[in-house]
Amino acid sequence: MATDDLMSKVLEALGDAQPTVEAIHDLTDLAEVPSSMTIAEVADRLALSAHTLRYYERAGLVTVARDSQGHRVYDADAVRRLVFLTRMRLSGMSMRELQHYIELVDAGERTVPERMAMLAEHRDTIVRRLRELTLSLAAVDYKITTYGGATGSDVERRPSRDAAA
Amino acid sequence: MATDDLMSKVLEALGDAQPTVEAIHDLTDLAEVPSSMTIAEVADRLALSAHTLRYYERAGLVTVARDSQGHRVYDADAVRRLVFLTRMRLSGMSMRELQHYIELVDAGERTVPERMAMLAEHRDTIVRRLRELTLSLAAVDYKITTYGGATGSDVERRPSRDAAA
DNA sequence: ATTTGCGTTAGAGCGCGCTCGAAGTCCTAG
DNA sequence: CTAGGACTTCGAGCGCGCTCTAACGCAAAT
């Protein structure tokens, strides 16, 4: 995924600090967004390719104005929306869902409840995924610490030749 | 992913307990594995499709014997390996990496160091992913709690009509 | 005897999310 | 005047991980 790098960047910036609401706020919204940017600048800032930005636009996720030469001009709103989109993609929301979400946004205030519902559901998805990963981490740790040890690995526990993984 | 369901199952079984090494151990390895199973039984047990099991076999991830009728017979080792594979897939290891890992396993004991290195690297990947998701969770929570509030959402903070996501 | 059901194979197809290529336009620097 | 470079559009292509189809085999149940 092209969006993978963004988070690495963000996490680097964060250091070992706990990711708090404030941190998020600082890292995305409060970072001053120039009032207009070229596609290259946006691509650079969000750590995704110009190709991907055009793709998102084609997918209807964001609308971008053109200058006199037909080149894209990203305004602050567009950039902020892209920050949001990138974050949602990265946390596992599908293009399809995002398209739906954006349709809701474009449909106006009255869709706020449905948007909230989507966010809440996505939140659940993230939490579930966190639990899965935590479990997998424990499993991998277990395998690492016991590999070749007296009791065998969790996958091959019998006296153990190389029968299993 | 076909493997997604397995973890749901496991997590359900876990309830709210912290996923510990012991829990993992109980849930996978110690659960008694019949000495032989049909493809349907294995599929059911691992919550993936028979199609996927055949696919994994074709991919060289596991070797499965046949009975007199040419039907697959999964022995305990095969099942344990599949448990391992499923867990790795679920935590984000690619088919390609798993193929390499299995090659190493089949190459014998002397590849243990390289296997350990792979596991350690994968461990890092999981940890990174956990941090990403934790950050995303905070962002989504922030957006949920501030949606439409006095200060605007993190994506549209100005007095806010529906300009941004 | 035939239907039902579970399995087999080889290979095609699919959904996703990009990613890239071709061909063209426009501006700037040398 | 020309070359380079950044951009444009449109559409094709790709890597991944399945997922499914077709045609078939075998065996127990009706």
PDB file of N, CA and C in Angstrom, chain A residues 7 10-11 14-15 19 21 24-25 29-30 77 80-81 84 87 90-91 101 105 109 115-116 119 123 126 129-144 147 154-155 157-158 162-165, chain B residues 7 10-11 14-15 19 21 24-25 29-30 77 80-81 84 87 90-91 101 105 109 115-116 119-120 123 126 129-144 147 154-155 157-158 162-165:
ATOM      1  N   MET A   7       2.466   6.524   7.892  1.00  0.00           N
ATOM      2  CA  MET A   7       2.387   6.210   9.306  1.00  0.00           C
ATOM      3  C   MET A   7       3.770   6.000   9.903  1.00  0.00           C
ATOM      4  N   VAL A  10       4.908   9.329  10.712  1.00  0.00           N
ATOM      5  CA  VAL A  10       4.211   9.849  11.879  1.00  0.00           C
ATOM      6  C   VAL A  10       4.740   9.201  13.153  1.00  0.00           C
ATOM      7  N   LEU A  11       4.900   7.904  13.088  1.00  0.00           N
ATOM      8  CA  LEU A  11       5.342   7.187  14.279  1.00  0.00           C
ATOM      9  C   LEU A  11       6.751   7.598  14.668  1.00  0.00           C
ATOM     10  N   LEU A  14       6.561  10.703  16.413  1.00  0.00           N
ATOM     11  CA  LEU A  14       6.015  10.501  17.749  1.00  0.00           C
ATOM     12  C   LEU A  14       7.052  10.003  18.743  1.00  0.00           C
ATOM     13  N   GLY A  15       7.980   9.257  18.218  1.00  0.00           N
ATOM     14  CA  GLY A  15       8.935   8.644  19.131  1.00  0.00           C
ATOM     15  C   GLY A  15       8.213   7.598  19.957  1.00  0.00           C
ATOM     16  N   PRO A  19       0.454   7.383  21.713  1.00  0.00           N
ATOM     17  CA  PRO A  19      -0.328   8.135  20.754  1.00  0.00           C
ATOM     18  C   PRO A  19      -1.621   8.641  21.401  1.00  0.00           C
ATOM     19  N   VAL A  21      -4.770  11.614  21.737  1.00  0.00           N
ATOM     20  CA  VAL A  21      -5.602  12.468  20.903  1.00  0.00           C
ATOM     21  C   VAL A  21      -4.860  13.754  20.547  1.00  0.00           C
ATOM     22  N   ILE A  24      -2.227  13.194  17.836  1.00  0.00           N
ATOM     23  CA  ILE A  24      -2.873  13.100  16.530  1.00  0.00           C
ATOM     24  C   ILE A  24      -3.185  14.481  16.004  1.00  0.00           C
ATOM     25  N   HIS A  25      -3.797  15.224  16.881  1.00  0.00           N
ATOM     26  CA  HIS A  25      -4.226  16.551  16.521  1.00  0.00           C
ATOM     27  C   HIS A  25      -3.050  17.364  15.990  1.00  0.00           C
ATOM     28  N   ASP A  29      -3.766  17.878  11.941  1.00  0.00           N
ATOM     29  CA  ASP A  29      -4.601  19.019  11.696  1.00  0.00           C
ATOM     30  C   ASP A  29      -3.875  20.332  11.943  1.00  0.00           C
ATOM     31  N   LEU A  30      -3.182  20.368  13.038  1.00  0.00           N
ATOM     32  CA  LEU A  30      -2.554  21.628  13.401  1.00  0.00           C
ATOM     33  C   LEU A  30      -1.311  21.934  12.577  1.00  0.00           C
ATOM     34  N   ASP A  77      -8.543  22.300   2.255  1.00  0.00           N
ATOM     35  CA  ASP A  77      -9.608  21.336   2.522  1.00  0.00           C
ATOM     36  C   ASP A  77      -9.314  19.993   1.871  1.00  0.00           C
ATOM     37  N   ARG A  80      -6.645  18.273   3.769  1.00  0.00           N
ATOM     38  CA  ARG A  80      -7.145  17.732   5.038  1.00  0.00           C
ATOM     39  C   ARG A  80      -7.974  16.481   4.796  1.00  0.00           C
ATOM     40  N   ARG A  81      -8.763  16.546   3.737  1.00  0.00           N
ATOM     41  CA  ARG A  81      -9.561  15.357   3.448  1.00  0.00           C
ATOM     42  C   ARG A  81      -8.644  14.178   3.118  1.00  0.00           C
ATOM     43  N   PHE A  84      -7.283  12.603   6.134  1.00  0.00           N
ATOM     44  CA  PHE A  84      -8.299  11.728   6.710  1.00  0.00           C
ATOM     45  C   PHE A  84      -8.386  10.408   5.941  1.00  0.00           C
ATOM     46  N   ARG A  87      -5.497   8.108   6.514  1.00  0.00           N
ATOM     47  CA  ARG A  87      -5.544   7.497   7.833  1.00  0.00           C
ATOM     48  C   ARG A  87      -6.549   6.342   7.862  1.00  0.00           C
ATOM     49  N   LEU A  90      -5.235   3.387   5.881  1.00  0.00           N
ATOM     50  CA  LEU A  90      -4.155   2.750   6.635  1.00  0.00           C
ATOM     51  C   LEU A  90      -4.696   1.886   7.771  1.00  0.00           C
ATOM     52  N   SER A  91      -5.809   2.304   8.309  1.00  0.00           N
ATOM     53  CA  SER A  91      -6.366   1.527   9.415  1.00  0.00           C
ATOM     54  C   SER A  91      -7.333   0.467   8.913  1.00  0.00           C
ATOM     55  N   TYR A 101     -18.646   6.792   2.465  1.00  0.00           N
ATOM     56  CA  TYR A 101     -18.516   7.834   3.481  1.00  0.00           C
ATOM     57  C   TYR A 101     -18.496   9.215   2.837  1.00  0.00           C
ATOM     58  N   VAL A 105     -20.804  12.577   3.167  1.00  0.00           N
ATOM     59  CA  VAL A 105     -20.317  13.921   3.454  1.00  0.00           C
ATOM     60  C   VAL A 105     -20.895  14.905   2.439  1.00  0.00           C
ATOM     61  N   GLU A 109     -25.341  17.689   6.043  1.00  0.00           N
ATOM     62  CA  GLU A 109     -25.388  17.497   7.490  1.00  0.00           C
ATOM     63  C   GLU A 109     -26.289  16.357   7.954  1.00  0.00           C
ATOM     64  N   ARG A 115     -22.780   8.676   9.246  1.00  0.00           N
ATOM     65  CA  ARG A 115     -21.319   8.784   9.258  1.00  0.00           C
ATOM     66  C   ARG A 115     -20.759   8.339  10.608  1.00  0.00           C
ATOM     67  N   MET A 116     -21.422   8.786  11.648  1.00  0.00           N
ATOM     68  CA  MET A 116     -20.984   8.391  12.990  1.00  0.00           C
ATOM     69  C   MET A 116     -21.031   6.879  13.142  1.00  0.00           C
ATOM     70  N   LEU A 119     -18.120   5.350  11.458  1.00  0.00           N
ATOM     71  CA  LEU A 119     -16.897   5.534  12.238  1.00  0.00           C
ATOM     72  C   LEU A 119     -16.862   4.578  13.426  1.00  0.00           C
ATOM     73  N   ARG A 123     -14.236   1.747  14.138  1.00  0.00           N
ATOM     74  CA  ARG A 123     -13.524   1.709  15.410  1.00  0.00           C
ATOM     75  C   ARG A 123     -13.493   0.283  15.958  1.00  0.00           C
ATOM     76  N   ILE A 126     -11.052  -1.822  14.117  1.00  0.00           N
ATOM     77  CA  ILE A 126      -9.679  -1.565  14.544  1.00  0.00           C
ATOM     78  C   ILE A 126      -9.387  -2.285  15.863  1.00  0.00           C
ATOM     79  N   ARG A 129      -8.964  -5.922  15.320  1.00  0.00           N
ATOM     80  CA  ARG A 129      -7.674  -6.167  14.683  1.00  0.00           C
ATOM     81  C   ARG A 129      -6.525  -6.044  15.686  1.00  0.00           C
ATOM     82  N   LEU A 130      -6.655  -5.090  16.572  1.00  0.00           N
ATOM     83  CA  LEU A 130      -5.634  -4.922  17.605  1.00  0.00           C
ATOM     84  C   LEU A 130      -5.536  -6.173  18.477  1.00  0.00           C
ATOM     85  N   ARG A 131      -6.686  -6.723  18.799  1.00  0.00           N
ATOM     86  CA  ARG A 131      -6.698  -7.927  19.624  1.00  0.00           C
ATOM     87  C   ARG A 131      -6.091  -9.098  18.869  1.00  0.00           C
ATOM     88  N   GLU A 132      -6.446  -9.215  17.602  1.00  0.00           N
ATOM     89  CA  GLU A 132      -5.861 -10.279  16.786  1.00  0.00           C
ATOM     90  C   GLU A 132      -4.350 -10.175  16.765  1.00  0.00           C
ATOM     91  N   LEU A 133      -3.881  -8.978  16.487  1.00  0.00           N
ATOM     92  CA  LEU A 133      -2.443  -8.774  16.363  1.00  0.00           C
ATOM     93  C   LEU A 133      -1.731  -9.014  17.684  1.00  0.00           C
ATOM     94  N   THR A 134      -2.362  -8.617  18.759  1.00  0.00           N
ATOM     95  CA  THR A 134      -1.761  -8.827  20.076  1.00  0.00           C
ATOM     96  C   THR A 134      -1.596 -10.317  20.342  1.00  0.00           C
ATOM     97  N   LEU A 135      -2.626 -11.047  19.969  1.00  0.00           N
ATOM     98  CA  LEU A 135      -2.578 -12.494  20.130  1.00  0.00           C
ATOM     99  C   LEU A 135      -1.484 -13.106  19.262  1.00  0.00           C
ATOM    100  N   SER A 136      -1.426 -12.660  18.018  1.00  0.00           N
ATOM    101  CA  SER A 136      -0.399 -13.176  17.115  1.00  0.00           C
ATOM    102  C   SER A 136       0.987 -12.845  17.630  1.00  0.00           C
ATOM    103  N   LEU A 137       1.107 -11.660  18.169  1.00  0.00           N
ATOM    104  CA  LEU A 137       2.401 -11.258  18.721  1.00  0.00           C
ATOM    105  C   LEU A 137       2.823 -12.213  19.833  1.00  0.00           C
ATOM    106  N   ALA A 138       1.871 -12.524  20.696  1.00  0.00           N
ATOM    107  CA  ALA A 138       2.171 -13.439  21.797  1.00  0.00           C
ATOM    108  C   ALA A 138       2.601 -14.796  21.235  1.00  0.00           C
ATOM    109  N   ALA A 139       1.917 -15.236  20.183  1.00  0.00           N
ATOM    110  CA  ALA A 139       2.248 -16.526  19.586  1.00  0.00           C
ATOM    111  C   ALA A 139       3.652 -16.521  18.994  1.00  0.00           C
ATOM    112  N   VAL A 140       3.975 -15.463  18.291  1.00  0.00           N
ATOM    113  CA  VAL A 140       5.301 -15.369  17.677  1.00  0.00           C
ATOM    114  C   VAL A 140       6.364 -15.278  18.765  1.00  0.00           C
ATOM    115  N   ASP A 141       6.094 -14.498  19.772  1.00  0.00           N
ATOM    116  CA  ASP A 141       7.034 -14.389  20.888  1.00  0.00           C
ATOM    117  C   ASP A 141       7.266 -15.758  21.530  1.00  0.00           C
ATOM    118  N   TYR A 142       6.179 -16.454  21.685  1.00  0.00           N
ATOM    119  CA  TYR A 142       6.277 -17.779  22.278  1.00  0.00           C
ATOM    120  C   TYR A 142       7.176 -18.669  21.435  1.00  0.00           C
ATOM    121  N   LYS A 143       6.940 -18.631  20.149  1.00  0.00           N
ATOM    122  CA  LYS A 143       7.722 -19.470  19.241  1.00  0.00           C
ATOM    123  C   LYS A 143       9.185 -19.061  19.253  1.00  0.00           C
ATOM    124  N   ILE A 144       9.434 -17.775  19.299  1.00  0.00           N
ATOM    125  CA  ILE A 144      10.814 -17.304  19.324  1.00  0.00           C
ATOM    126  C   ILE A 144      11.522 -17.761  20.599  1.00  0.00           C
ATOM    127  N   TYR A 147      11.931 -21.733  20.684  1.00  0.00           N
ATOM    128  CA  TYR A 147      12.433 -22.426  19.501  1.00  0.00           C
ATOM    129  C   TYR A 147      13.635 -23.293  19.860  1.00  0.00           C
ATOM    130  N   ASP A 154       5.854 -24.300  19.798  1.00  0.00           N
ATOM    131  CA  ASP A 154       4.419 -24.532  19.951  1.00  0.00           C
ATOM    132  C   ASP A 154       3.862 -25.300  18.771  1.00  0.00           C
ATOM    133  N   VAL A 155       4.613 -25.312  17.695  1.00  0.00           N
ATOM    134  CA  VAL A 155       4.084 -26.006  16.533  1.00  0.00           C
ATOM    135  C   VAL A 155       4.593 -27.436  16.461  1.00  0.00           C
ATOM    136  N   ARG A 157       5.945 -29.936  19.122  1.00  0.00           N
ATOM    137  CA  ARG A 157       6.280 -30.074  20.533  1.00  0.00           C
ATOM    138  C   ARG A 157       6.834 -31.450  20.895  1.00  0.00           C
ATOM    139  N   ARG A 158       6.613 -32.410  20.014  1.00  0.00           N
ATOM    140  CA  ARG A 158       7.157 -33.735  20.294  1.00  0.00           C
ATOM    141  C   ARG A 158       8.680 -33.653  20.242  1.00  0.00           C
ATOM    142  N   ASP A 162      12.420 -32.257  12.378  1.00  0.00           N
ATOM    143  CA  ASP A 162      11.846 -31.089  11.732  1.00  0.00           C
ATOM    144  C   ASP A 162      10.474 -31.311  11.128  1.00  0.00           C
ATOM    145  N   ALA A 163       9.716 -32.132  11.787  1.00  0.00           N
ATOM    146  CA  ALA A 163       8.446 -32.551  11.206  1.00  0.00           C
ATOM    147  C   ALA A 163       7.515 -31.399  10.868  1.00  0.00           C
ATOM    148  N   ALA A 164       7.435 -30.438  11.760  1.00  0.00           N
ATOM    149  CA  ALA A 164       6.459 -29.360  11.537  1.00  0.00           C
ATOM    150  C   ALA A 164       7.151 -28.017  11.396  1.00  0.00           C
ATOM    151  N   ALA A 165       6.344 -27.028  11.208  1.00  0.00           N
ATOM    152  CA  ALA A 165       6.864 -25.689  10.980  1.00  0.00           C
ATOM    153  C   ALA A 165       7.517 -25.158  12.227  1.00  0.00           C
TER     154      ALA A 165
ATOM    155  N   MET B   7      -9.384 -16.341  13.836  1.00  0.00           N
ATOM    156  CA  MET B   7      -9.011 -15.511  14.964  1.00  0.00           C
ATOM    157  C   MET B   7     -10.237 -15.031  15.724  1.00  0.00           C
ATOM    158  N   VAL B  10     -11.015 -17.746  17.972  1.00  0.00           N
ATOM    159  CA  VAL B  10     -10.050 -17.815  19.063  1.00  0.00           C
ATOM    160  C   VAL B  10     -10.308 -16.709  20.073  1.00  0.00           C
ATOM    161  N   LEU B  11     -10.550 -15.532  19.555  1.00  0.00           N
ATOM    162  CA  LEU B  11     -10.763 -14.395  20.447  1.00  0.00           C
ATOM    163  C   LEU B  11     -12.031 -14.572  21.266  1.00  0.00           C
ATOM    164  N   LEU B  14     -11.313 -16.795  23.968  1.00  0.00           N
ATOM    165  CA  LEU B  14     -10.504 -16.113  24.965  1.00  0.00           C
ATOM    166  C   LEU B  14     -11.326 -15.237  25.890  1.00  0.00           C
ATOM    167  N   GLY B  15     -12.390 -14.731  25.358  1.00  0.00           N
ATOM    168  CA  GLY B  15     -13.163 -13.768  26.136  1.00  0.00           C
ATOM    169  C   GLY B  15     -12.330 -12.531  26.345  1.00  0.00           C
ATOM    170  N   PRO B  19      -4.379 -11.967  26.129  1.00  0.00           N
ATOM    171  CA  PRO B  19      -3.799 -13.060  25.369  1.00  0.00           C
ATOM    172  C   PRO B  19      -2.376 -13.334  25.851  1.00  0.00           C
ATOM    173  N   VAL B  21       0.896 -16.109  26.584  1.00  0.00           N
ATOM    174  CA  VAL B  21       1.551 -17.241  25.957  1.00  0.00           C
ATOM    175  C   VAL B  21       0.803 -18.537  26.283  1.00  0.00           C
ATOM    176  N   ILE B  24      -2.375 -18.930  24.210  1.00  0.00           N
ATOM    177  CA  ILE B  24      -2.036 -19.360  22.863  1.00  0.00           C
ATOM    178  C   ILE B  24      -1.789 -20.857  22.844  1.00  0.00           C
ATOM    179  N   HIS B  25      -0.965 -21.244  23.769  1.00  0.00           N
ATOM    180  CA  HIS B  25      -0.578 -22.637  23.855  1.00  0.00           C
ATOM    181  C   HIS B  25      -1.806 -23.520  23.954  1.00  0.00           C
ATOM    182  N   ASP B  29      -2.028 -25.581  20.321  1.00  0.00           N
ATOM    183  CA  ASP B  29      -1.236 -26.782  20.336  1.00  0.00           C
ATOM    184  C   ASP B  29      -1.834 -27.852  21.223  1.00  0.00           C
ATOM    185  N   LEU B  30      -2.255 -27.439  22.387  1.00  0.00           N
ATOM    186  CA  LEU B  30      -2.746 -28.425  23.338  1.00  0.00           C
ATOM    187  C   LEU B  30      -4.119 -28.954  22.991  1.00  0.00           C
ATOM    188  N   ASP B  77       0.712 -33.546  12.193  1.00  0.00           N
ATOM    189  CA  ASP B  77       1.773 -32.605  11.846  1.00  0.00           C
ATOM    190  C   ASP B  77       1.286 -31.594  10.819  1.00  0.00           C
ATOM    191  N   ARG B  80      -0.973 -29.157  12.492  1.00  0.00           N
ATOM    192  CA  ARG B  80      -0.233 -28.198  13.315  1.00  0.00           C
ATOM    193  C   ARG B  80       0.478 -27.169  12.441  1.00  0.00           C
ATOM    194  N   ARG B  81       1.009 -27.652  11.335  1.00  0.00           N
ATOM    195  CA  ARG B  81       1.671 -26.699  10.448  1.00  0.00           C
ATOM    196  C   ARG B  81       0.656 -25.686   9.912  1.00  0.00           C
ATOM    197  N   PHE B  84      -0.058 -23.042  12.345  1.00  0.00           N
ATOM    198  CA  PHE B  84       1.027 -22.063  12.301  1.00  0.00           C
ATOM    199  C   PHE B  84       0.880 -21.132  11.100  1.00  0.00           C
ATOM    200  N   ARG B  87      -1.894 -18.668  11.403  1.00  0.00           N
ATOM    201  CA  ARG B  87      -1.582 -17.601  12.343  1.00  0.00           C
ATOM    202  C   ARG B  87      -0.652 -16.571  11.713  1.00  0.00           C
ATOM    203  N   LEU B  90      -2.510 -14.503   9.120  1.00  0.00           N
ATOM    204  CA  LEU B  90      -3.413 -13.584   9.789  1.00  0.00           C
ATOM    205  C   LEU B  90      -2.672 -12.390  10.370  1.00  0.00           C
ATOM    206  N   SER B  91      -1.448 -12.615  10.766  1.00  0.00           N
ATOM    207  CA  SER B  91      -0.700 -11.503  11.347  1.00  0.00           C
ATOM    208  C   SER B  91       0.095 -10.766  10.281  1.00  0.00           C
ATOM    209  N   TYR B 101       9.941 -19.546   4.361  1.00  0.00           N
ATOM    210  CA  TYR B 101      10.076 -20.123   5.694  1.00  0.00           C
ATOM    211  C   TYR B 101       9.971 -21.647   5.643  1.00  0.00           C
ATOM    212  N   VAL B 105      12.424 -24.731   6.695  1.00  0.00           N
ATOM    213  CA  VAL B 105      12.066 -25.840   7.575  1.00  0.00           C
ATOM    214  C   VAL B 105      12.439 -27.154   6.899  1.00  0.00           C
ATOM    215  N   GLU B 109      17.707 -28.563  10.202  1.00  0.00           N
ATOM    216  CA  GLU B 109      18.065 -27.840  11.422  1.00  0.00           C
ATOM    217  C   GLU B 109      19.012 -26.659  11.200  1.00  0.00           C
ATOM    218  N   ARG B 115      15.538 -18.927  10.234  1.00  0.00           N
ATOM    219  CA  ARG B 115      14.122 -18.947  10.622  1.00  0.00           C
ATOM    220  C   ARG B 115      13.875 -17.996  11.791  1.00  0.00           C
ATOM    221  N   MET B 116      14.760 -18.055  12.751  1.00  0.00           N
ATOM    222  CA  MET B 116      14.611 -17.169  13.899  1.00  0.00           C
ATOM    223  C   MET B 116      14.632 -15.711  13.454  1.00  0.00           C
ATOM    224  N   LEU B 119      11.376 -14.807  12.018  1.00  0.00           N
ATOM    225  CA  LEU B 119      10.358 -14.627  13.060  1.00  0.00           C
ATOM    226  C   LEU B 119      10.551 -13.286  13.775  1.00  0.00           C
ATOM    227  N   ALA B 120      11.818 -12.978  14.048  1.00  0.00           N
ATOM    228  CA  ALA B 120      12.095 -11.731  14.755  1.00  0.00           C
ATOM    229  C   ALA B 120      11.665 -10.529  13.909  1.00  0.00           C
ATOM    230  N   ARG B 123       8.036 -10.298  13.923  1.00  0.00           N
ATOM    231  CA  ARG B 123       7.630  -9.750  15.216  1.00  0.00           C
ATOM    232  C   ARG B 123       7.652  -8.226  15.171  1.00  0.00           C
ATOM    233  N   ILE B 126       4.768  -6.857  13.268  1.00  0.00           N
ATOM    234  CA  ILE B 126       3.531  -6.869  14.051  1.00  0.00           C
ATOM    235  C   ILE B 126       3.508  -5.704  15.035  1.00  0.00           C
ATOM    236  N   ARG B 129       2.814  -2.525  13.274  1.00  0.00           N
ATOM    237  CA  ARG B 129       1.409  -2.483  12.887  1.00  0.00           C
ATOM    238  C   ARG B 129       0.519  -2.158  14.097  1.00  0.00           C
ATOM    239  N   LEU B 130       0.877  -2.700  15.231  1.00  0.00           N
ATOM    240  CA  LEU B 130       0.121  -2.428  16.449  1.00  0.00           C
ATOM    241  C   LEU B 130       0.172  -0.938  16.778  1.00  0.00           C
ATOM    242  N   ARG B 131       1.341  -0.371  16.603  1.00  0.00           N
ATOM    243  CA  ARG B 131       1.473   1.051  16.896  1.00  0.00           C
ATOM    244  C   ARG B 131       0.662   1.887  15.920  1.00  0.00           C
ATOM    245  N   GLU B 132       0.723   1.500  14.651  1.00  0.00           N
ATOM    246  CA  GLU B 132      -0.069   2.204  13.644  1.00  0.00           C
ATOM    247  C   GLU B 132      -1.543   2.169  13.992  1.00  0.00           C
ATOM    248  N   LEU B 133      -2.007   0.977  14.308  1.00  0.00           N
ATOM    249  CA  LEU B 133      -3.430   0.814  14.582  1.00  0.00           C
ATOM    250  C   LEU B 133      -3.845   1.561  15.838  1.00  0.00           C
ATOM    251  N   THR B 134      -2.973   1.566  16.812  1.00  0.00           N
ATOM    252  CA  THR B 134      -3.276   2.280  18.050  1.00  0.00           C
ATOM    253  C   THR B 134      -3.439   3.771  17.766  1.00  0.00           C
ATOM    254  N   LEU B 135      -2.551   4.258  16.926  1.00  0.00           N
ATOM    255  CA  LEU B 135      -2.627   5.662  16.540  1.00  0.00           C
ATOM    256  C   LEU B 135      -3.917   5.951  15.771  1.00  0.00           C
ATOM    257  N   SER B 136      -4.233   5.078  14.833  1.00  0.00           N
ATOM    258  CA  SER B 136      -5.456   5.251  14.061  1.00  0.00           C
ATOM    259  C   SER B 136      -6.679   5.201  14.953  1.00  0.00           C
ATOM    260  N   LEU B 137      -6.625   4.323  15.918  1.00  0.00           N
ATOM    261  CA  LEU B 137      -7.753   4.210  16.851  1.00  0.00           C
ATOM    262  C   LEU B 137      -7.947   5.531  17.588  1.00  0.00           C
ATOM    263  N   ALA B 138      -6.846   6.105  18.030  1.00  0.00           N
ATOM    264  CA  ALA B 138      -6.936   7.383  18.736  1.00  0.00           C
ATOM    265  C   ALA B 138      -7.532   8.445  17.814  1.00  0.00           C
ATOM    266  N   ALA B 139      -7.122   8.416  16.550  1.00  0.00           N
ATOM    267  CA  ALA B 139      -7.627   9.403  15.605  1.00  0.00           C
ATOM    268  C   ALA B 139      -9.125   9.236  15.386  1.00  0.00           C
ATOM    269  N   VAL B 140      -9.549   8.002  15.225  1.00  0.00           N
ATOM    270  CA  VAL B 140     -10.974   7.747  15.004  1.00  0.00           C
ATOM    271  C   VAL B 140     -11.772   8.124  16.243  1.00  0.00           C
ATOM    272  N   ASP B 141     -11.252   7.778  17.395  1.00  0.00           N
ATOM    273  CA  ASP B 141     -11.919   8.150  18.639  1.00  0.00           C
ATOM    274  C   ASP B 141     -12.057   9.657  18.744  1.00  0.00           C
ATOM    275  N   TYR B 142     -10.977  10.311  18.376  1.00  0.00           N
ATOM    276  CA  TYR B 142     -11.015  11.767  18.430  1.00  0.00           C
ATOM    277  C   TYR B 142     -12.116  12.305  17.535  1.00  0.00           C
ATOM    278  N   LYS B 143     -12.169  11.775  16.337  1.00  0.00           N
ATOM    279  CA  LYS B 143     -13.168  12.245  15.383  1.00  0.00           C
ATOM    280  C   LYS B 143     -14.578  11.937  15.868  1.00  0.00           C
ATOM    281  N   ILE B 144     -14.742  10.772  16.456  1.00  0.00           N
ATOM    282  CA  ILE B 144     -16.066  10.408  16.960  1.00  0.00           C
ATOM    283  C   ILE B 144     -16.492  11.345  18.088  1.00  0.00           C
ATOM    284  N   TYR B 147     -17.070  15.071  16.746  1.00  0.00           N
ATOM    285  CA  TYR B 147     -17.862  15.285  15.541  1.00  0.00           C
ATOM    286  C   TYR B 147     -18.996  16.283  15.782  1.00  0.00           C
ATOM    287  N   ASP B 154     -11.483  16.869  13.531  1.00  0.00           N
ATOM    288  CA  ASP B 154     -10.073  17.079  13.258  1.00  0.00           C
ATOM    289  C   ASP B 154      -9.820  17.331  11.786  1.00  0.00           C
ATOM    290  N   VAL B 155     -10.759  16.946  10.990  1.00  0.00           N
ATOM    291  CA  VAL B 155     -10.544  17.131   9.561  1.00  0.00           C
ATOM    292  C   VAL B 155     -11.151  18.434   9.063  1.00  0.00           C
ATOM    293  N   ARG B 157     -12.086  21.791  10.769  1.00  0.00           N
ATOM    294  CA  ARG B 157     -12.126  22.475  12.054  1.00  0.00           C
ATOM    295  C   ARG B 157     -12.691  23.886  11.992  1.00  0.00           C
ATOM    296  N   ARG B 158     -12.771  24.433  10.786  1.00  0.00           N
ATOM    297  CA  ARG B 158     -13.354  25.762  10.665  1.00  0.00           C
ATOM    298  C   ARG B 158     -14.834  25.691  11.030  1.00  0.00           C
ATOM    299  N   ASP B 162     -19.963  21.532   5.281  1.00  0.00           N
ATOM    300  CA  ASP B 162     -19.461  20.196   5.046  1.00  0.00           C
ATOM    301  C   ASP B 162     -18.260  20.123   4.127  1.00  0.00           C
ATOM    302  N   ALA B 163     -17.430  21.109   4.244  1.00  0.00           N
ATOM    303  CA  ALA B 163     -16.328  21.236   3.299  1.00  0.00           C
ATOM    304  C   ALA B 163     -15.416  20.011   3.235  1.00  0.00           C
ATOM    305  N   ALA B 164     -15.114  19.457   4.380  1.00  0.00           N
ATOM    306  CA  ALA B 164     -14.152  18.348   4.367  1.00  0.00           C
ATOM    307  C   ALA B 164     -14.766  17.093   4.949  1.00  0.00           C
ATOM    308  N   ALA B 165     -13.963  16.056   4.963  1.00  0.00           N
ATOM    309  CA  ALA B 165     -14.466  14.777   5.454  1.00  0.00           C
ATOM    310  C   ALA B 165     -14.747  14.836   6.928  1.00  0.00           C
TER     311      ALA B 165
END
